Short mmCIF file of C-alpha atoms in Angstrom, two decimals:
data_model
loop_
_atom_site.label_atom_id
_atom_site.label_comp_id
_atom_site.label_asym_id
_atom_site.label_seq_id
_atom_site.Cartn_x
_atom_site.Cartn_y
_atom_site.Cartn_z
CA MET A 1 -14.28 -19.16 -17.07
CA GLU A 2 -15.31 -21.92 -14.72
CA THR A 3 -17.00 -20.80 -11.47
CA LYS A 4 -17.06 -22.94 -8.35
CA ILE A 5 -18.52 -21.29 -5.30
CA GLY A 6 -17.91 -22.90 -1.90
CA LYS A 7 -18.81 -21.96 1.64
CA MET A 8 -15.78 -19.73 2.06
CA ASP A 9 -16.72 -17.89 -1.13
CA TRP A 10 -20.20 -17.11 0.17
CA ILE A 11 -18.75 -15.86 3.42
CA PHE A 12 -16.32 -13.77 1.50
CA LEU A 13 -19.13 -12.38 -0.66
CA PHE A 14 -20.98 -11.33 2.51
CA LEU A 15 -17.84 -9.61 3.79
CA CYS A 16 -17.51 -7.79 0.45
CA LEU A 17 -21.11 -6.67 0.84
CA LEU A 18 -20.22 -5.18 4.24
CA LEU A 19 -17.22 -3.53 2.63
CA GLY A 20 -19.48 -2.11 -0.07
CA ILE A 21 -21.76 -0.65 2.61
CA LEU A 22 -18.74 0.78 4.46
CA ALA A 23 -17.40 2.25 1.19
CA GLU A 24 -20.74 4.04 0.57
CA GLU A 25 -20.81 5.30 4.15
CA SER A 26 -17.17 6.40 4.05
CA PHE A 27 -16.99 8.20 0.76
CA PHE A 28 -20.51 9.37 -0.16
CA ARG A 29 -21.85 10.91 3.04
CA GLY A 30 -19.83 14.11 3.19
CA GLN A 31 -16.28 15.35 3.11
CA ILE A 32 -13.78 12.51 3.51
CA GLY A 33 -11.78 12.53 6.76
CA ILE A 34 -11.10 9.68 9.19
CA SER A 35 -13.42 7.47 7.17
CA TYR A 36 -10.69 6.73 4.57
CA ILE A 37 -8.32 5.08 7.01
CA VAL A 38 -11.25 3.25 8.58
CA PHE A 39 -12.19 1.82 5.20
CA ILE A 40 -8.59 0.85 4.33
CA ILE A 41 -8.23 -1.00 7.66
CA ALA A 42 -11.43 -2.91 6.99
CA PHE A 43 -10.52 -3.58 3.37
CA TYR A 44 -7.10 -5.06 4.14
CA ALA A 45 -8.53 -7.01 7.08
CA VAL A 46 -10.92 -8.72 4.61
CA PHE A 47 -8.15 -9.13 2.04
CA TYR A 48 -5.73 -10.82 4.45
CA TRP A 49 -8.51 -13.02 5.81
CA ARG A 50 -9.24 -14.23 2.28
CA TYR A 51 -5.54 -14.71 1.48
CA HIS A 52 -4.35 -15.99 4.84
CA ARG A 53 -2.89 -19.12 3.23
CA TYR A 54 -1.69 -17.46 0.05
CA ALA A 55 2.04 -17.27 -0.80
CA PHE A 56 2.59 -13.63 -1.61
CA SER A 57 5.33 -12.44 -3.95
CA HIS A 58 7.36 -9.20 -4.07
CA GLN A 59 6.78 -8.81 -0.35
CA ARG A 60 9.44 -6.20 0.42
CA PHE A 61 8.28 -3.81 -2.26
CA GLY A 62 4.68 -4.75 -1.43
CA TYR A 63 5.19 -3.60 2.16
CA LEU A 64 6.56 -0.32 0.93
CA VAL A 65 3.50 0.28 -1.27
CA LEU A 66 1.22 -0.78 1.58
CA CYS A 67 2.86 1.68 3.97
CA CYS A 68 2.38 4.46 1.40
CA ILE A 69 -1.29 3.53 1.03
CA TRP A 70 -1.81 3.71 4.77
CA LEU A 71 0.05 7.02 5.11
CA LEU A 72 -1.87 8.61 2.27
CA SER A 73 -5.14 7.41 3.85
CA VAL A 74 -4.11 8.79 7.24
CA SER A 75 -3.45 12.16 5.58
CA TYR A 76 -7.22 12.61 5.21
CA PHE A 77 -7.38 12.47 8.99
CA LEU A 78 -4.27 14.54 9.72
CA ASN A 79 -4.30 17.24 7.01
CA ASN A 80 -6.84 18.92 4.83
CA ASN A 81 -5.06 20.16 1.70
CA MET A 82 -7.59 20.26 -1.14
CA LEU A 83 -5.08 19.53 -3.88
CA PHE A 84 -3.94 16.24 -2.27
CA TYR A 85 -7.56 15.60 -1.17
CA ALA A 86 -8.58 15.48 -4.82
CA LEU A 87 -5.49 13.69 -6.14
CA ASN A 88 -5.63 10.92 -3.51
CA ILE A 89 -9.18 10.02 -4.50
CA ILE A 90 -7.55 8.64 -7.66
CA VAL A 91 -4.03 7.77 -6.37
CA ILE A 92 -4.99 5.61 -3.39
CA PRO A 93 -7.38 3.27 -5.29
CA GLY A 94 -4.79 3.01 -8.07
CA LEU A 95 -2.09 2.05 -5.55
CA VAL A 96 -4.40 -0.47 -3.85
CA ILE A 97 -5.08 -2.22 -7.20
CA PHE A 98 -1.37 -2.13 -8.03
CA HIS A 99 -0.52 -3.57 -4.64
CA LEU A 100 -3.02 -6.43 -4.88
CA VAL A 101 -1.89 -7.36 -8.35
CA LEU A 102 1.78 -7.08 -7.33
CA VAL A 103 1.71 -9.38 -4.30
CA THR A 104 -0.44 -11.98 -6.10
CA SER A 105 1.59 -12.01 -9.31
CA PRO A 106 4.08 -14.81 -10.07
CA LYS A 107 7.36 -14.50 -8.12
CA SER A 108 9.46 -14.55 -11.28
CA PHE A 109 7.49 -11.67 -12.75
CA GLN A 110 9.41 -8.36 -12.77
CA TRP A 111 7.09 -5.48 -11.89
CA SER A 112 9.50 -2.88 -13.27
CA GLN A 113 9.14 -4.33 -16.81
CA PRO A 114 6.59 -2.96 -19.30
CA ALA A 115 4.95 -6.41 -19.45
CA PHE A 116 3.66 -5.87 -15.88
CA VAL A 117 1.31 -3.12 -17.15
CA SER A 118 -0.27 -5.59 -19.58
CA TYR A 119 -0.48 -8.14 -16.79
CA LEU A 120 -2.25 -5.65 -14.48
CA PHE A 121 -4.84 -4.73 -17.10
CA SER A 122 -5.36 -8.39 -17.96
CA ARG A 123 -6.20 -9.07 -14.28
CA LEU A 124 -8.73 -6.18 -14.29
CA LEU A 125 -10.25 -7.55 -17.46
CA ASP A 126 -10.50 -11.01 -15.92
CA ALA A 127 -12.27 -9.44 -12.95
CA LEU A 128 -14.89 -7.93 -15.30
CA LYS A 129 -15.37 -11.29 -17.01
CA TYR A 130 -15.70 -12.99 -13.61
CA ASN A 131 -18.40 -10.46 -12.76
CA ALA A 132 -20.44 -11.49 -15.76
CA VAL A 133 -19.88 -15.24 -15.11
CA PHE A 134 -20.82 -14.92 -11.45
CA ALA A 135 -24.00 -13.02 -12.38
CA ALA A 136 -24.93 -15.84 -14.75
CA TYR A 137 -24.17 -18.39 -12.04
CA LEU A 138 -26.55 -16.59 -9.64
CA GLY A 139 -29.16 -16.46 -12.39
CA LYS A 140 -28.98 -20.20 -12.93
CA GLY A 141 -29.23 -20.80 -9.20
CA MET A 142 -32.40 -18.78 -8.98
CA LYS A 143 -33.96 -20.68 -11.85
CA ARG A 144 -33.54 -24.08 -10.28
CA GLY A 145 -36.86 -25.70 -9.40
CA VAL A 146 -38.85 -22.98 -11.24
CA ASP A 147 -41.04 -23.83 -14.21
CA ASP A 148 -39.76 -22.05 -17.35
CA ASP A 149 -43.28 -20.97 -18.47
CA LYS A 150 -44.07 -19.44 -15.08
CA LEU A 151 -40.65 -17.70 -15.01
CA LEU A 152 -41.37 -16.22 -18.43
CA VAL A 153 -44.73 -14.89 -17.28
CA TRP A 154 -43.24 -13.27 -14.21
CA LYS A 155 -40.50 -11.69 -16.33
CA LYS A 156 -43.10 -10.12 -18.57
CA VAL A 157 -45.13 -8.91 -15.61
CA LEU A 158 -42.05 -7.35 -14.07
CA ILE A 159 -41.14 -5.62 -17.37
CA GLY A 160 -44.72 -4.25 -17.59
CA VAL A 161 -44.54 -2.91 -14.03
CA VAL A 162 -41.17 -1.22 -14.67
CA ILE A 163 -42.49 0.42 -17.84
CA SER A 164 -45.72 1.53 -16.15
CA ILE A 165 -44.17 3.22 -13.09
CA PRO A 166 -42.64 6.29 -14.86
CA VAL A 167 -45.67 6.64 -17.13
CA LEU A 168 -48.08 6.53 -14.20
CA ALA A 169 -46.02 9.08 -12.26
CA VAL A 170 -46.13 11.56 -15.17
CA VAL A 171 -49.78 10.97 -15.94
CA LEU A 172 -50.93 11.28 -12.32
CA ARG A 173 -48.99 14.48 -11.90
CA LEU A 174 -50.54 15.99 -15.06
CA LEU A 175 -54.08 14.90 -14.04
CA MET A 176 -53.69 16.31 -10.57
CA THR A 177 -52.53 19.65 -12.01
CA ALA A 178 -55.48 19.69 -14.36
CA ASP A 179 -58.19 18.91 -11.77
CA SER A 180 -57.99 19.91 -8.07
CA GLN A 181 -60.92 17.57 -7.17
CA PHE A 182 -58.96 14.62 -8.58
CA GLU A 183 -55.89 15.79 -6.69
CA ARG A 184 -57.82 15.75 -3.35
CA MET A 185 -59.30 12.33 -4.14
CA VAL A 186 -55.98 10.75 -5.03
CA GLY A 187 -54.26 12.53 -2.10
CA GLY A 188 -50.69 11.51 -1.53
CA PHE A 189 -50.64 8.56 -3.89
CA PRO A 190 -47.78 9.89 -6.04
CA ASN A 191 -45.66 10.15 -2.89
CA TRP A 192 -45.88 6.39 -2.62
CA PHE A 193 -43.32 6.32 -5.39
CA ARG A 194 -40.91 8.02 -3.02
CA VAL A 195 -40.69 5.09 -0.65
CA VAL A 196 -37.49 4.40 -2.54
CA ASP A 197 -36.29 7.81 -3.68
CA ALA A 198 -33.58 8.55 -6.21
CA GLU A 199 -30.93 9.10 -3.56
CA SER A 200 -31.57 5.71 -1.93
CA PHE A 201 -31.50 4.00 -5.30
CA ILE A 202 -28.17 5.63 -6.15
CA ARG A 203 -26.67 4.62 -2.78
CA PHE A 204 -27.92 1.06 -3.26
CA PHE A 205 -26.38 1.02 -6.74
CA ILE A 206 -23.05 2.25 -5.35
CA ILE A 207 -23.09 -0.51 -2.71
CA LEU A 208 -23.86 -3.07 -5.39
CA ILE A 209 -21.08 -1.89 -7.73
CA SER A 210 -18.54 -1.70 -4.84
CA THR A 211 -19.46 -5.19 -3.63
CA ALA A 212 -19.06 -6.65 -7.09
CA ALA A 213 -15.73 -4.87 -7.66
CA PHE A 214 -14.24 -6.04 -4.36
CA PHE A 215 -15.50 -9.62 -4.68
CA CYS A 216 -14.64 -10.22 -8.32
CA LEU A 217 -11.16 -8.65 -8.25
CA MET A 218 -10.02 -10.48 -5.19
CA GLN A 219 -11.57 -13.75 -6.40
CA VAL A 220 -9.73 -13.47 -9.68
CA LEU A 221 -6.44 -12.61 -8.01
CA PHE A 222 -6.86 -15.57 -5.66
CA GLN A 223 -6.75 -17.93 -8.65
CA LYS A 224 -3.30 -18.59 -10.01
CA GLN A 225 -2.93 -17.39 -13.61
CA ILE A 226 -1.90 -20.33 -15.71
CA LYS A 227 -1.03 -18.29 -18.80
CA VAL A 228 2.68 -17.34 -18.96
CA MET A 229 3.42 -13.83 -20.13
CA MET A 230 6.60 -13.30 -22.11
CA GLN A 231 8.75 -10.63 -20.55
CA GLU A 232 11.63 -11.00 -22.94
CA ALA A 233 9.63 -9.25 -25.63
CA ASN A 234 10.36 -5.85 -24.19
CA LEU A 235 13.11 -3.24 -24.66
CA GLN A 236 15.50 -5.61 -26.46
CA GLN A 237 13.12 -5.98 -29.42
CA LEU A 238 12.64 -2.26 -29.79
CA PRO A 239 14.78 -0.44 -32.37
CA LYS A 240 17.91 1.17 -30.95
CA LEU A 241 18.94 4.80 -31.54
CA ASP A 242 22.02 5.08 -33.76
CA ALA A 243 25.13 5.93 -31.65
CA ILE A 244 26.52 8.45 -34.16
CA ILE A 245 23.16 10.32 -34.36
CA SER A 246 22.82 10.32 -30.63
CA ILE A 247 26.37 11.70 -30.09
CA THR A 248 25.83 14.42 -32.74
CA VAL A 249 22.64 15.58 -31.04
CA LEU A 250 24.28 15.51 -27.59
CA ILE A 251 27.36 17.49 -28.76
CA LEU A 252 25.31 20.24 -30.38
CA ILE A 253 23.03 20.55 -27.34
CA ASN A 254 25.98 20.51 -24.91
CA ILE A 255 27.82 23.23 -26.81
CA VAL A 256 24.80 25.56 -26.38
CA TYR A 257 24.40 24.64 -22.72
CA VAL A 258 28.08 25.08 -21.84
CA LEU A 259 28.23 28.48 -23.56
CA PHE A 260 24.95 29.54 -21.95
CA THR A 261 26.21 28.47 -18.50
CA LEU A 262 29.57 30.21 -18.85
CA VAL A 263 28.14 33.50 -20.12
CA GLN A 264 25.31 33.60 -17.58
CA PHE A 265 27.07 32.02 -14.57
CA LYS A 266 27.66 35.27 -12.73
CA TYR A 267 24.16 36.53 -13.60
CA PHE A 268 22.58 33.26 -12.40
CA PHE A 269 24.20 33.18 -8.98
CA SER A 270 24.73 36.87 -8.19
CA GLY A 271 21.45 37.02 -6.18
CA THR A 272 20.81 40.61 -7.35
CA LEU A 273 18.63 42.08 -10.03
CA GLN A 274 20.12 43.11 -13.43
CA GLY A 275 19.10 46.24 -15.31
CA ASP A 276 15.51 47.43 -14.81
CA LEU A 277 14.02 43.94 -14.18
CA THR A 278 11.55 43.59 -11.37
CA TYR A 279 11.58 40.62 -8.98
CA ALA A 280 8.60 39.15 -10.77
CA ASP A 281 10.22 39.45 -14.19
CA TYR A 282 13.52 38.13 -12.93
CA ALA A 283 11.97 35.04 -11.37
CA ARG A 284 9.30 34.24 -13.90
CA LYS A 285 11.23 34.87 -17.07
CA GLY A 286 14.13 32.80 -15.83
CA PHE A 287 12.59 30.26 -13.57
CA PHE A 288 9.98 28.58 -15.82
CA GLU A 289 12.24 28.48 -18.86
CA LEU A 290 15.15 26.91 -16.89
CA LEU A 291 12.86 24.33 -15.23
CA PHE A 292 11.31 23.44 -18.62
CA VAL A 293 14.76 23.04 -20.19
CA THR A 294 15.80 20.87 -17.30
CA MET A 295 12.83 18.55 -17.89
CA ILE A 296 13.71 18.38 -21.58
CA ASN A 297 17.28 17.40 -20.71
CA LEU A 298 16.10 14.73 -18.35
CA SER A 299 13.84 13.30 -21.08
CA ILE A 300 16.73 13.29 -23.60
CA THR A 301 19.01 11.56 -21.10
CA ILE A 302 16.44 8.87 -20.31
CA VAL A 303 15.77 8.19 -24.03
CA VAL A 304 19.47 7.88 -24.90
CA VAL A 305 20.27 5.77 -21.82
CA THR A 306 17.29 3.47 -22.38
CA PHE A 307 17.14 3.17 -26.17
CA GLY A 308 20.54 4.33 -27.37
CA ASP A 309 23.05 1.96 -28.99
CA ARG A 310 26.27 2.56 -27.08
CA GLY A 311 28.44 1.06 -29.85
CA LYS A 312 32.03 0.12 -29.26
CA ASN A 313 34.24 1.26 -26.36
CA GLY A 314 35.30 4.59 -27.87
CA ILE A 315 31.84 5.63 -28.94
CA LYS A 316 30.36 4.21 -25.78
CA ARG A 317 32.68 6.35 -23.58
CA LEU A 318 32.01 9.47 -25.68
CA THR A 319 28.23 8.94 -25.31
CA GLN A 320 28.67 8.59 -21.53
CA LEU A 321 30.80 11.73 -21.42
CA MET A 322 28.22 13.74 -23.41
CA LEU A 323 25.37 12.50 -21.20
CA THR A 324 27.39 13.44 -18.11
CA ILE A 325 27.93 16.99 -19.41
CA LEU A 326 24.19 17.22 -20.18
CA VAL A 327 23.28 16.13 -16.67
CA LEU A 328 25.78 18.52 -15.07
CA SER A 329 24.50 21.41 -17.21
CA SER A 330 21.02 20.56 -16.09
CA ALA A 331 22.17 20.62 -12.49
CA VAL A 332 23.49 24.19 -13.00
CA MET A 333 20.20 25.27 -14.56
CA LEU A 334 18.21 23.64 -11.78
CA SER A 335 20.31 25.41 -9.13
CA SER A 336 19.76 28.69 -10.90
CA ALA A 337 15.95 28.10 -11.04
CA PHE A 338 16.02 27.22 -7.35
CA MET A 339 17.81 30.46 -6.46
CA ARG A 340 15.52 32.56 -8.63
CA LEU A 341 12.50 31.16 -6.87
CA SER A 342 14.08 31.77 -3.48
CA LEU A 343 14.71 35.42 -4.46
CA TYR A 344 11.10 35.78 -5.56
CA GLU A 345 9.87 34.30 -2.27
CA ASP A 346 12.04 36.68 -0.26
CA ALA A 347 10.44 39.61 -2.14
CA TYR A 348 6.79 38.47 -2.35
CA GLY A 349 6.33 35.76 0.29
CA PHE A 350 5.77 32.04 0.33
CA THR A 351 2.81 30.25 -1.25
CA PHE A 352 1.84 26.58 -1.44
CA THR A 353 2.69 26.43 -5.15
CA ARG A 354 6.16 27.88 -4.63
CA VAL A 355 6.97 25.51 -1.76
CA LEU A 356 5.70 22.61 -3.83
CA VAL A 357 7.88 23.61 -6.78
CA HIS A 358 10.86 23.86 -4.37
CA SER A 359 10.25 20.33 -3.17
CA PHE A 360 9.88 19.08 -6.75
CA MET A 361 13.25 20.56 -7.69
CA ILE A 362 14.83 18.77 -4.76
CA PHE A 363 13.16 15.56 -6.04
CA LEU A 364 14.70 16.28 -9.49
CA VAL A 365 18.15 16.54 -7.93
CA VAL A 366 17.81 13.03 -6.56
CA ILE A 367 16.60 11.79 -9.95
CA PHE A 368 19.52 13.43 -11.73
CA ILE A 369 22.07 11.97 -9.29
CA TYR A 370 20.78 8.44 -9.88
CA THR A 371 20.61 9.04 -13.66
CA LEU A 372 24.26 10.16 -13.61
CA VAL A 373 25.17 6.93 -11.88
CA LYS A 374 23.10 4.95 -14.38
CA ILE A 375 25.04 6.48 -17.28
CA TRP A 376 28.19 4.72 -16.06
CA VAL A 377 26.61 1.63 -14.36
CA GLU A 378 24.39 0.20 -17.06
CA LYS A 379 22.88 -2.69 -15.04
CA LEU A 380 20.86 -0.28 -12.91
CA SER A 381 17.13 0.12 -13.65
CA LEU A 382 15.85 3.63 -14.18
CA PHE A 383 12.13 2.84 -13.91
CA HIS A 384 12.63 0.80 -10.74
CA PHE A 385 14.27 3.76 -8.96
CA TYR A 386 12.05 6.42 -10.52
CA PHE A 387 8.85 4.67 -9.42
CA ILE A 388 9.98 4.04 -5.82
CA THR A 389 11.42 7.54 -5.48
CA SER A 390 8.26 9.16 -6.92
CA LEU A 391 6.06 7.11 -4.62
CA ILE A 392 8.07 8.07 -1.53
CA TYR A 393 8.24 11.73 -2.64
CA TYR A 394 4.48 11.99 -3.24
CA THR A 395 3.71 10.30 0.08
CA ALA A 396 6.11 12.58 1.93
CA ILE A 397 4.71 15.87 0.58
CA THR A 398 1.17 14.66 1.23
CA VAL A 399 1.79 13.72 4.87
CA VAL A 400 4.29 16.44 5.83
CA ASP A 401 1.64 19.23 5.27
CA LEU A 402 3.31 21.80 3.04
CA ASP A 403 0.84 24.42 4.24
CA LYS A 404 2.61 24.31 7.60
CA ILE A 405 5.90 25.25 5.95
CA VAL A 406 4.15 28.09 4.05
CA VAL A 407 2.67 29.48 7.31
CA LYS A 408 5.98 29.18 9.15
CA GLU A 409 7.99 30.99 6.46
CA ASN A 410 5.39 33.73 6.08
CA MET A 411 5.35 34.27 9.87
CA ASN A 412 9.16 34.55 9.85
CA ARG A 413 8.94 37.06 6.99
CA PHE A 414 6.35 39.01 8.96
CA GLU A 415 8.66 39.22 11.96
CA HIS A 416 11.46 40.63 9.77
CA THR A 417 9.52 42.87 7.33
CA GLY A 418 6.09 43.35 8.90
CA LYS A 419 4.49 42.15 5.66
CA ILE A 420 1.98 39.28 5.47
CA ASP A 421 -0.95 38.31 3.27
CA VAL A 422 -3.63 37.28 5.69
CA HIS A 423 -6.15 36.64 2.95
CA TYR A 424 -3.87 34.11 1.30
CA LEU A 425 -3.23 32.28 4.59
CA ASN A 426 -6.99 32.20 5.07
CA SER A 427 -7.37 30.48 1.68
CA LEU A 428 -5.13 27.63 2.75
CA SER A 429 -6.17 24.52 4.68
CA PRO A 430 -6.96 24.78 8.41
CA THR A 431 -3.19 25.03 8.95
CA GLY A 432 -3.47 28.55 7.54
CA VAL A 433 -6.22 29.47 9.99
CA LEU A 434 -4.01 28.20 12.83
CA GLY A 435 -1.30 30.57 11.60
CA LEU A 436 -3.75 33.47 11.62
CA ILE A 437 -4.79 32.63 15.18
CA ASP A 438 -1.14 32.63 16.28
CA LEU A 439 -0.67 35.90 14.39
CA TYR A 440 -3.64 37.46 16.14
CA GLU A 441 -2.27 36.49 19.53
CA LYS A 442 0.99 38.25 18.67
CA ASP A 443 -0.38 41.33 16.86
CA LYS A 444 -4.09 42.24 16.90
CA THR A 445 -3.56 45.31 14.72
CA VAL A 446 -2.88 43.49 11.43
CA PRO A 447 -5.46 44.81 8.86
CA ASP A 448 -8.46 42.51 8.08
CA LEU A 449 -7.17 39.80 10.48
CA GLN A 450 -9.91 40.24 13.08
CA THR A 451 -12.65 40.30 10.40
CA ILE A 452 -11.39 37.09 8.91
CA LEU A 453 -11.22 35.34 12.26
CA LEU A 454 -14.73 36.48 13.16
CA GLU A 455 -16.09 34.95 9.98
CA ARG A 456 -14.15 31.72 10.73
CA GLN A 457 -15.48 31.73 14.30
CA LYS A 458 -19.11 32.00 13.12
CA GLN A 459 -18.53 29.19 10.70
CA ALA A 460 -16.97 26.98 13.38
CA ASN A 461 -19.90 27.57 15.74
CA ILE A 462 -22.53 26.43 13.23
CA GLU A 463 -20.52 23.71 11.51
CA ASN A 464 -21.76 20.20 12.18
CA LEU A 465 -19.99 17.55 10.15
CA PRO A 466 -20.62 13.75 10.26
CA TRP A 467 -18.10 11.32 11.71
CA GLN A 468 -16.77 10.52 8.20
CA SER A 469 -15.43 14.08 7.91
CA TYR A 470 -13.56 14.12 11.22
CA ASN A 471 -10.18 15.79 10.69
CA ILE A 472 -7.83 16.45 13.58
CA LYS A 473 -6.47 19.71 12.09
CA ARG A 474 -10.04 21.03 11.44
CA GLU A 475 -11.09 20.14 15.00
CA GLN A 476 -8.03 21.82 16.40
CA VAL A 477 -8.88 25.02 14.53
CA ALA A 478 -12.50 24.84 15.67
CA ASP A 479 -11.54 24.50 19.30
CA LYS A 480 -9.06 27.38 19.14
CA LEU A 481 -11.58 29.65 17.30
CA LYS A 482 -14.33 29.04 19.85
CA LYS A 483 -11.92 29.96 22.72
CA LEU A 484 -10.46 32.99 20.91
CA PRO A 485 -11.61 36.26 22.51
CA LEU A 486 -12.51 38.44 19.50
CA GLN A 487 -13.72 41.99 19.97
#
C-alpha cells in the first residue's frame, strides 16, 4: 500500500489527535452524558472538513443513519436508562463505521446486498494495514540523517533502560523493606517512577489508539477503492428450496395453527381467567410460548420467501396462499400475546421490560405487514425494509424514554387501585425518581416513599459529577430533591 503524506494529511493527523484527546476526555472520565453528543459533533466536523470535496453516495439513506446516530448520542444527555446506556456504547460506534463506509462506497454498490458486509470488513482491514504502513513511514522519516550504527546503539540502550525499570522498582522496594536505614537514605526515590503512573500511561495509550483509528479509517475511506466487488454472486447462486417440500411443510404447519386458533379463539380473547389459573400463570404460560412461536413463523416465512423456489403459476400461488395463512395465524397469536401481557399488567403493574416487549410486538406487526406484501410483490427487498425499520424502532425507543411510560401507567394504576411499587420506581432511571416526587406531593402516606426520597436527597446533596456526565434528567431530579421539604 503506497503512502503519500501531504500538508493536508498532516493537518488531518493533528485534528485526529485532538479527536483522540476528546474521545479520552468524553468516554473515560466518568459516566457518559452530554460528552457523547459533544464528541459526535466534533467527529463529524473533522470528517466533513476532510471530505468537503468528496462525492458522497447513498446520501438519502446516509442522512437517515446520521440522524439516528445524532439522536442516539443525544439520548445520553436527555435520558439515563442503563440498558440503552450499555447498548449504545456498541451500537453508536457500529453505526458510525457503517455510515462512513456507506457514504464513501461506490454509487452502484447496493448496501442491502450481502456483499456489502464483505466490503465493510475489507475497508476495516485496509485501515489496519494502513496503520502498519503509516507507522513504517514515520519510522523511515525518523531515521533520515541518522547514522545506522548510532541508531543501533541507542536502540540497545533504550531496551536496557526499559528492562531495568521494573527490575529496579522491585529490587529497591525489597531492599527498603529489609533495611530501614537504606529506606531513609534512598528516601522517595521509588516515587520517581510515579511521574508517569499507570493511569496516565493507560490514558495516553487510549489517545494513541483512538488517533490511529480515526486517522487510518478516514484516510483509507478517502481513497477510492479500485477493486470491483462482484455483487451478482449472492442469493441467485445459493441453492433454492424445493417448492413441493416447502408447500408440504407449510400445509402441515398451517393445519396445526388453524386448528389451534379455532379451538382457542374464545379463550384467547375472552379477557378472563380460565379454571384455577392465576394471572401470572395465564400470562407467562401463554405469552412466552405464543411470542416464541410467532418468531419461528416469521423465520420460516423469511426463509421460504428468500430461498424458496416458487415453481410454476399453480405451485407459486399455492405457496403464496400458504405463506399468507402462516402470517395471518401469526398475527392472531401475536394479538393474543399482546392481550395476555396487558391483562398481566393490569393485575401486577407496569415494568420497563413489559413496556419494552409491548413495543417490540408492535414492531413485529409492522414487520409482518410488510412481509405479507412481499409474499405477493416479489420485487420488494426484505432486508432493506427490515434494517431501516429496525434502526428507526431502536432509535425511537431509546429517545422516547420508556421509563416515562412506565411511571405514567403506574401512577394511573395507583389512582384507580391505590397500589404502587415505590421500590421498583426507585430502581428505574431518574425518570422513576421524578415519578416518586410527584407521588409524594400527592400522597405523603405511601409506605417507604419518604425513606426512599430522603436517601435520594442525601445522594443528590453530595453528588459531584464532571461535565462529561451532565444529564438533563438527572439535574432535574437533583434540583427537585433539594427543594423537596421532607420531614
